[in-house]
XYZ file of C-alpha atoms in Angstrom:
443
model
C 0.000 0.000 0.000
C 0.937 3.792 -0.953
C 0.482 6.694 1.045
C 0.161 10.198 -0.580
C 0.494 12.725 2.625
C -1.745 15.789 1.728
C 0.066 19.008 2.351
C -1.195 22.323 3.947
C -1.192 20.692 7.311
C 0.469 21.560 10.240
C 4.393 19.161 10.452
C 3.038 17.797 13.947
C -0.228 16.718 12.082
C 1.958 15.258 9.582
C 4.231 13.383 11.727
C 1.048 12.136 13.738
C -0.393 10.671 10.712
C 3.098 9.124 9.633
C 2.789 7.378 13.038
C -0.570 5.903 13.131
C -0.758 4.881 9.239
C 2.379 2.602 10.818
C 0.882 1.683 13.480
C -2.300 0.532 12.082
C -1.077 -0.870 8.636
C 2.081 -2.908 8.870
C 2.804 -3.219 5.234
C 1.745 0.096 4.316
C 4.893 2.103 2.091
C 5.634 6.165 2.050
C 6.228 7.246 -1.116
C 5.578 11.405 -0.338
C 6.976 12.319 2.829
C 9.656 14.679 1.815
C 7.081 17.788 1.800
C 6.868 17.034 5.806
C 10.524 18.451 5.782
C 9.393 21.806 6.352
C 11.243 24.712 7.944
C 8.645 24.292 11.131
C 10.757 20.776 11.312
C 13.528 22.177 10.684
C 13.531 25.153 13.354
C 12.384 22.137 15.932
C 15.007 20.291 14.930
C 17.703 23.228 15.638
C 15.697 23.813 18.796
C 16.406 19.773 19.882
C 20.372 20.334 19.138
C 22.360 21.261 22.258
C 24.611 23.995 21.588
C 26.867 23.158 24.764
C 28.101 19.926 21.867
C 31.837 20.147 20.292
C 31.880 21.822 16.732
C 32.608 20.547 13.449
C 34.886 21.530 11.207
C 33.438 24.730 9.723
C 33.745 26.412 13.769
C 30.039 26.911 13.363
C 28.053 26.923 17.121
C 24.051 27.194 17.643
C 24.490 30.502 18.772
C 26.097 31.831 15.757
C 23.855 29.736 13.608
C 20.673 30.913 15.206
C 21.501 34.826 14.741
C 20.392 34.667 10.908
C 18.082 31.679 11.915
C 15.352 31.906 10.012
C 17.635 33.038 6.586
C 20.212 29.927 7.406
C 17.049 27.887 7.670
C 15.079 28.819 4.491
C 18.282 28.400 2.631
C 18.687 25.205 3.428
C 15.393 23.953 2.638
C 15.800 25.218 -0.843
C 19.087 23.234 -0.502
C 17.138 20.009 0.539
C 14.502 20.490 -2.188
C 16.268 20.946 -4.876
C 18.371 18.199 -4.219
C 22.077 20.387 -4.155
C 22.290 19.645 -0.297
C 25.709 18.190 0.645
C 27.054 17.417 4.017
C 29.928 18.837 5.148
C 32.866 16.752 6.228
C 32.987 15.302 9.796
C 35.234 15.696 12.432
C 36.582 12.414 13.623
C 37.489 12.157 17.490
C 39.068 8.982 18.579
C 37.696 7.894 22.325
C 39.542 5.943 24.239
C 37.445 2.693 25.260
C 38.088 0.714 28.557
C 39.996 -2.130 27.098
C 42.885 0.052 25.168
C 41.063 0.222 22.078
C 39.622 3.806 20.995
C 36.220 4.137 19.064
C 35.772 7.235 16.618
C 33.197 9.468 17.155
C 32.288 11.800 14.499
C 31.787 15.366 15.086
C 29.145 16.630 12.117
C 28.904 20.554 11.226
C 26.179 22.186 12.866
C 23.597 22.482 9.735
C 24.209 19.025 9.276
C 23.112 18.169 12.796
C 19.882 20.072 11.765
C 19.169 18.017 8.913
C 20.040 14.649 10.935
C 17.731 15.574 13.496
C 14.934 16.324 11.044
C 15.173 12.935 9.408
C 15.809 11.378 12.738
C 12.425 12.435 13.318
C 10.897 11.163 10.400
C 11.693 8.321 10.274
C 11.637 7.305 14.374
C 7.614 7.969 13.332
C 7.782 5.099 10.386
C 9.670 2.511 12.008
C 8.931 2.865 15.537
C 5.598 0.779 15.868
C 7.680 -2.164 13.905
C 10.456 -2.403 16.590
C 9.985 -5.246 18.572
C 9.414 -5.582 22.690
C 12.915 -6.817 23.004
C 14.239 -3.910 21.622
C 15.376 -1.301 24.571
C 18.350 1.024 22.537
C 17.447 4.712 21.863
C 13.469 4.447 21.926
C 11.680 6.670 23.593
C 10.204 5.775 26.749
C 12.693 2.607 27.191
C 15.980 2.583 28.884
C 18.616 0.625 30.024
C 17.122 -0.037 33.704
C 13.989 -1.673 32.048
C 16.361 -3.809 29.974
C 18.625 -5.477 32.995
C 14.795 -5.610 34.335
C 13.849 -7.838 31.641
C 17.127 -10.125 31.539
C 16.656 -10.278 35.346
C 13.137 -11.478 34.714
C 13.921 -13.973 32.440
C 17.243 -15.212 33.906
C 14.829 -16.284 36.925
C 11.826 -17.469 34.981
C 14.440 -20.404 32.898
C 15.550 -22.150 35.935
C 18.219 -24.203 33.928
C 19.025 -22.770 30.578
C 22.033 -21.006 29.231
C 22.736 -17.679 27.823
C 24.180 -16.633 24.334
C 26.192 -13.384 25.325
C 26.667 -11.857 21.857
C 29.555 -8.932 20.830
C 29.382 -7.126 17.160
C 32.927 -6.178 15.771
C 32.866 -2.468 15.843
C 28.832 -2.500 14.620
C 28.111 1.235 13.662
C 31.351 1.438 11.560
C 30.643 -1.760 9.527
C 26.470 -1.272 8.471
C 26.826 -1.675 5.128
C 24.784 1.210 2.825
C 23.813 -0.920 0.489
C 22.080 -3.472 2.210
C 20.596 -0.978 4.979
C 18.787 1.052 1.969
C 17.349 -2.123 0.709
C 15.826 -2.423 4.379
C 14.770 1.502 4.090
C 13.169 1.002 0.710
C 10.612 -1.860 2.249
C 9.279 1.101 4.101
C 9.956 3.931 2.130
C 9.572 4.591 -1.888
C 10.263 8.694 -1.812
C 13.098 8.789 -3.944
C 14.272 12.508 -2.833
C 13.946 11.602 0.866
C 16.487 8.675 0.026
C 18.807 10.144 -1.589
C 18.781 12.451 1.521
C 19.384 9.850 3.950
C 21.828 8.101 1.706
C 23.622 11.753 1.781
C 23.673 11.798 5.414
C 25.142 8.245 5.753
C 27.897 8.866 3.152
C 28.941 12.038 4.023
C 32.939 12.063 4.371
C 35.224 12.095 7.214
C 38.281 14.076 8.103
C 41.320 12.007 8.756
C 44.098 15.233 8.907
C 43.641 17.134 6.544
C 42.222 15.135 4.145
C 38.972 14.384 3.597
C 37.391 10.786 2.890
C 33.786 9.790 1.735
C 32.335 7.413 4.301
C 31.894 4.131 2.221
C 30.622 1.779 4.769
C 28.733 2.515 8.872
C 26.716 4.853 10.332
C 29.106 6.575 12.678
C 28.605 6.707 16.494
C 28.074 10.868 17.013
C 26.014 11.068 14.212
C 22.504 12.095 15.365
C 21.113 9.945 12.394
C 23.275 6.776 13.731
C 21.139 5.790 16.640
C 18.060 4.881 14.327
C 19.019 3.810 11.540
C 21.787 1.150 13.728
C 18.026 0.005 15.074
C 16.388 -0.153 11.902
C 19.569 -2.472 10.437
C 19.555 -4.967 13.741
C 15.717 -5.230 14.011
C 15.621 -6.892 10.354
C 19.000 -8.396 10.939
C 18.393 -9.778 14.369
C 14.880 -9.143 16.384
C 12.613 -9.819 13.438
C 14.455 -13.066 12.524
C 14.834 -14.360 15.816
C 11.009 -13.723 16.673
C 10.391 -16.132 13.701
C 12.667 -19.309 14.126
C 12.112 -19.432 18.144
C 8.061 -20.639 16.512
C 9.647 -22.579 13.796
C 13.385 -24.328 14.494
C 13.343 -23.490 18.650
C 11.414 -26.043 20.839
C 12.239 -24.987 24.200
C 11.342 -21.074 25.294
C 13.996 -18.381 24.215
C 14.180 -14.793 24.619
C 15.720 -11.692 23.191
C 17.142 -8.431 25.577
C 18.679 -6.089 23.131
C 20.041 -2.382 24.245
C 21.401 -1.203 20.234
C 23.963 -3.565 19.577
C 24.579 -5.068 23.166
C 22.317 -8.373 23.536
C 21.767 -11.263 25.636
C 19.322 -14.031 24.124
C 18.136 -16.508 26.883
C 17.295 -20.197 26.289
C 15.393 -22.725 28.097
C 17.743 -25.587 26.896
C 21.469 -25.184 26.440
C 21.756 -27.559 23.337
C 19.526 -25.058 21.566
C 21.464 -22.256 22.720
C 24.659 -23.957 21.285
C 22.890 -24.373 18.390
C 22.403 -21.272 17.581
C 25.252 -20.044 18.682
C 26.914 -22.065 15.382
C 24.610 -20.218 13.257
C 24.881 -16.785 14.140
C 28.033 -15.989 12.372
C 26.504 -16.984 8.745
C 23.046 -15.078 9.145
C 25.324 -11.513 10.360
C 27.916 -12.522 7.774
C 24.796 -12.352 5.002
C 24.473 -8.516 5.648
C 27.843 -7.730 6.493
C 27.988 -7.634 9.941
C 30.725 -9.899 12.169
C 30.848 -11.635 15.124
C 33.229 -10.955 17.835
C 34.106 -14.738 18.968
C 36.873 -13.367 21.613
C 33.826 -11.154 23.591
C 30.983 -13.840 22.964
C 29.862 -17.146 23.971
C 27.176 -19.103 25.501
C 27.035 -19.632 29.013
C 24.994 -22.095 31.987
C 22.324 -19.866 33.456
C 19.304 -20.136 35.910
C 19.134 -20.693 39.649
C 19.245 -24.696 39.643
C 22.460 -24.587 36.883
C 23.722 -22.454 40.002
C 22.775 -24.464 43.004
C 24.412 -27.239 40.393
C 27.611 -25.326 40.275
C 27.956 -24.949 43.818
C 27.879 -28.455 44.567
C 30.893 -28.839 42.966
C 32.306 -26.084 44.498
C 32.204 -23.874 41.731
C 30.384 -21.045 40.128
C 28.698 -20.214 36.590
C 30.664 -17.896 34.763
C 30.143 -14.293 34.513
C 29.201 -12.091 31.781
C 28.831 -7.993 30.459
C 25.564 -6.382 29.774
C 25.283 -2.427 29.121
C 27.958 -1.943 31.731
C 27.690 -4.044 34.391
C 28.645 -7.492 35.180
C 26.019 -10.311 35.477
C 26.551 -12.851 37.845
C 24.661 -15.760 40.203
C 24.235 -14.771 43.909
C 22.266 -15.850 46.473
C 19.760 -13.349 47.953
C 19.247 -12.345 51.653
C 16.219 -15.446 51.624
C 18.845 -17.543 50.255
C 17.663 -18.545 46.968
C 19.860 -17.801 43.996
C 19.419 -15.310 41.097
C 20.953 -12.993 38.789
C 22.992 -9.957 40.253
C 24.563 -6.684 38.910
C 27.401 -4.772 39.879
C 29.525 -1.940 37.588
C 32.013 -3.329 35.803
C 35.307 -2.624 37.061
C 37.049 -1.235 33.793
C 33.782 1.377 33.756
C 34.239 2.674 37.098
C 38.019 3.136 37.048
C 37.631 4.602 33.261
C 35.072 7.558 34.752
C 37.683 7.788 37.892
C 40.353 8.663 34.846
C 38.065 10.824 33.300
C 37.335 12.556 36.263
C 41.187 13.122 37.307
C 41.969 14.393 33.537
C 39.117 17.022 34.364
C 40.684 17.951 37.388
C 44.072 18.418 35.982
C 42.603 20.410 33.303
C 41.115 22.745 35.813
C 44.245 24.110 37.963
C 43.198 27.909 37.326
C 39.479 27.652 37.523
C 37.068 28.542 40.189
C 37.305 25.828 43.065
C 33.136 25.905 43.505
C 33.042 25.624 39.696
C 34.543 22.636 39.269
C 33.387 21.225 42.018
C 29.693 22.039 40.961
C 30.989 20.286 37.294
C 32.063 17.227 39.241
C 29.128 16.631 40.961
C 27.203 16.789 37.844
C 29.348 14.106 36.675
C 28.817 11.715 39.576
C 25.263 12.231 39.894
C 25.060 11.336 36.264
C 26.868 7.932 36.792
C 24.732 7.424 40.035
C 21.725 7.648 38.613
C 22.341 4.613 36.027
C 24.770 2.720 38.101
C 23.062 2.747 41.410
C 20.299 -0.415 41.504
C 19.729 -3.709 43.350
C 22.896 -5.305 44.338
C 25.247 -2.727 43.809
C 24.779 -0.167 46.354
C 28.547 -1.299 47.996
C 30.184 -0.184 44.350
C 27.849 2.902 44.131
C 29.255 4.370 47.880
C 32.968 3.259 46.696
C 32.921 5.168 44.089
C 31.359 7.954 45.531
C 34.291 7.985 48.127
C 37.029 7.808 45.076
C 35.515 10.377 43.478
C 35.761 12.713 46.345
C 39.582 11.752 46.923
C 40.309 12.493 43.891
C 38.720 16.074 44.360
C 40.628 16.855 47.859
C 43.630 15.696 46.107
C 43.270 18.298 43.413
C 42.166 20.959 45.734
C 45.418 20.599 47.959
C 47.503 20.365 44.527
C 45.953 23.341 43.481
C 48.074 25.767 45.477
C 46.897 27.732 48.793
C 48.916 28.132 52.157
C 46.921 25.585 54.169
C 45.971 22.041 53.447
C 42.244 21.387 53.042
C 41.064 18.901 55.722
C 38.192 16.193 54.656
C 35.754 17.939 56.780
C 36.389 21.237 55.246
C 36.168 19.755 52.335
C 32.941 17.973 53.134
C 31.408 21.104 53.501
C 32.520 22.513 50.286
C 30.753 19.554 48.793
C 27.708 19.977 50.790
C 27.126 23.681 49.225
C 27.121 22.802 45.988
C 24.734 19.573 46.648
C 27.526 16.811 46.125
C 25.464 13.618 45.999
C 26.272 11.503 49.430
C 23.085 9.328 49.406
C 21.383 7.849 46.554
C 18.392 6.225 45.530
C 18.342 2.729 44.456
C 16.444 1.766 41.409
C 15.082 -1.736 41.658
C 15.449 -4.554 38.982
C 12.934 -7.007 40.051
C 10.295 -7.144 37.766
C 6.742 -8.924 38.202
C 7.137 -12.900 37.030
């Protein structure tokens, strides 16, 4: 089925409508959305951006883009519409990751971020009612909490199954275009707004001084990346895996999936090896690979544990958005699954944390102080659930060592003592006690 979108309404209208034709018709196929690319869209779109981000390459910030706002706007609508719209080249940022490695982050000109954002909208309203329950990453109203929820849930429910803990080799760099705008084109026959997201996906990267198209990936940093990373894995992965658990999986099996960090759960562990062995060829078939090193398949559920400890061992652990999952028994002694921050994370924000410091010798004491406790609270707020309240008040106390060692580093006649310095921390609301977010879910 084909959708014409009438124009002359107003872009929320529009968007609306996008939503619930998806919703309600499954197969249906847009094939005149690019007049909902408006400048109302547009203007939203800048208004979304946060201008505290790094700039790209042209030096351009919000602020100096939104002084001739509605003039830079217009102009590039006519840019869009006519088709001579071309993304500037990225900025490419290398972050360090916790095991040595670095992942590049690109850093996209400011009108290009507009534009991004825009289509990012667009097309979160098309594909949106197709992503699956099992899907968590980047969806609005879902989070990471609700996914360890689930995992937890399930872990419990499959008393003696196994788990198939699954890495991607460096996923958003290795999408390949062609086969994600085969997957866009079951959705979406609008040939202009194609060639627009096809733009935004090839648009070239800085390495020096040079500049590179983008052949293959949707970079991480790209406000378009988060979407269209879900689009590619919930054909590749969710919408695949819903089928042949009814048609080649006996036993129950289930899917927790936070973007392209997943744990699939299985009733019986010969099924789980199973499909373990398969895996490779069906990510293979649209370019994707599979990290052997960081994956595996693993004895899970509370009588595999109780099995364990009889022989005086325990089941093996394994990552999950940032934590480490392992079997523990509870305060009524029956086992389950159990969270706590992974090591490498909290000594990798610790780093972090003492770079900012040392970057901050002649600035305001209270202003860095007021920085760092926006940076704790942050990592409080995820990291602090069932079971890992002892890791949350550890770090809590590193942090602040690292602060009174910066403070008395930072010059003055007299040492700082810890309950001056507690004080400090109390006026500008350093977090001390936290709230613990719960991960047990109804069964």
């Amino acid at each position: 089925m084909s959708v014409h979108s009438k124009d002359g309404n107003q872009k929320t209208t529009k968007l609306e409508r996008i939503s619930k034709l998806a919703i309600r018709e499954r197969d249906v196929v847009f094939n005149n959305i690019g007049h909902v690319l408006d400048t109302e869209l547009l203007r939203e779109a800048y208004t979304q951006l946060d201008g505290k981000k790094a700039v790209g390459t042209d030096g351009v910030t919000k602020e100096s883009y939104g002084q001739k706002l509605e003039d830079n706007l217009q102009d590039l609508l006519v840019k869009i519409r006519k088709g001579t719209y071309k993304p500037r080249p990225s900025r490419l940022v290398e972050i360090p990751k916790e095991d040595g490695s670095s992942r590049p982050l690109a850093l996209s000109c400011f009108e290009d971020k507009v534009v991004q954002q825009a289509v990012s909208s667009i097309l979160n309203k098309i594909f949106e009612p197709l992503f699956l329950p099992c899907s968590y990453g980047y969806r609005e109203g879902r989070n990471g909490h609700e996914a360890l929820r689930e995992l937890m849930k399930y872990s419990y429910q499959i008393s003696n199954g196994a788990i198939v803990e699954i890495d991607l080799q460096k996923y958003f760099n290795t999408i390949p275009h062609e086969e994600l705008m085969k997957i866009l084109r079951n959705k979406i026959s609008d040939v202009g707004f194609l060639r627009l997201v096809e733009k935004l996906i090839r648009s070239p990267i800085m390495e020096g001084r040079e500049s590179k198209p983008n052949k293959r990936g949707c970079p991480q940093g790209s406000i378009i990346s988060p979407i269209l990373s879900s689009i590619y894995l919930h054909y590749v992965l969710d919408d695949w895996f819903h089928e042949i658990r009814k048609t080649h999986i006996k036993g129950r099996a289930e899917l927790v999936r936070f973007a392209d960090d997943m744990v699939f759960v299985f009733e019986h562990r010969e099924e789980a090896e199973r499909f373990y062995k398969t895996l490779p060829k069906r990510l293979e078939k649209f370019g994707l690979t599979l990290h052997e090193v960081k994956s595996s398949v693993i004895p899970s559920g509370k009588k595999a544990a109780e099995a364990a400890q009889a022989k005086g061992e325990r089941l093996p652990t394994y990552k999950f958005l940032g934590f480490v999952c392992y079997w523990g028994v509870s305060r009524t002694g029956f086992w389950r699954l159990k969270y706590k921050s992974r090591s490498d994370r909290v000594t990798a924000k610790l780093k972090g944390l003492r770079k900012y410091c040392k970057e901050s010798y002649n600035k305001d004491t209270y202003t860095v102080l007021k920085r760092a406790a926006k940076i704790v609270r942050g990592w409080i707020n995820y990291h602090a659930i069932s079971d890992n309240q002892r890791r949350v008040g550890s770090f809590i106390l590193m942090s602040k060592r690292t602060l009174l060692s910066w403070l008395n580093r930072k010059g003055g006649r007299y040492k700082t003592s810890w309950e001056e310095f507690n004080r400090m921390l109390k006026r500008v609301g350093y977090p001390e006690s936290f709230k613990t977010t719960s991960m047990f879910a109804t069964c």
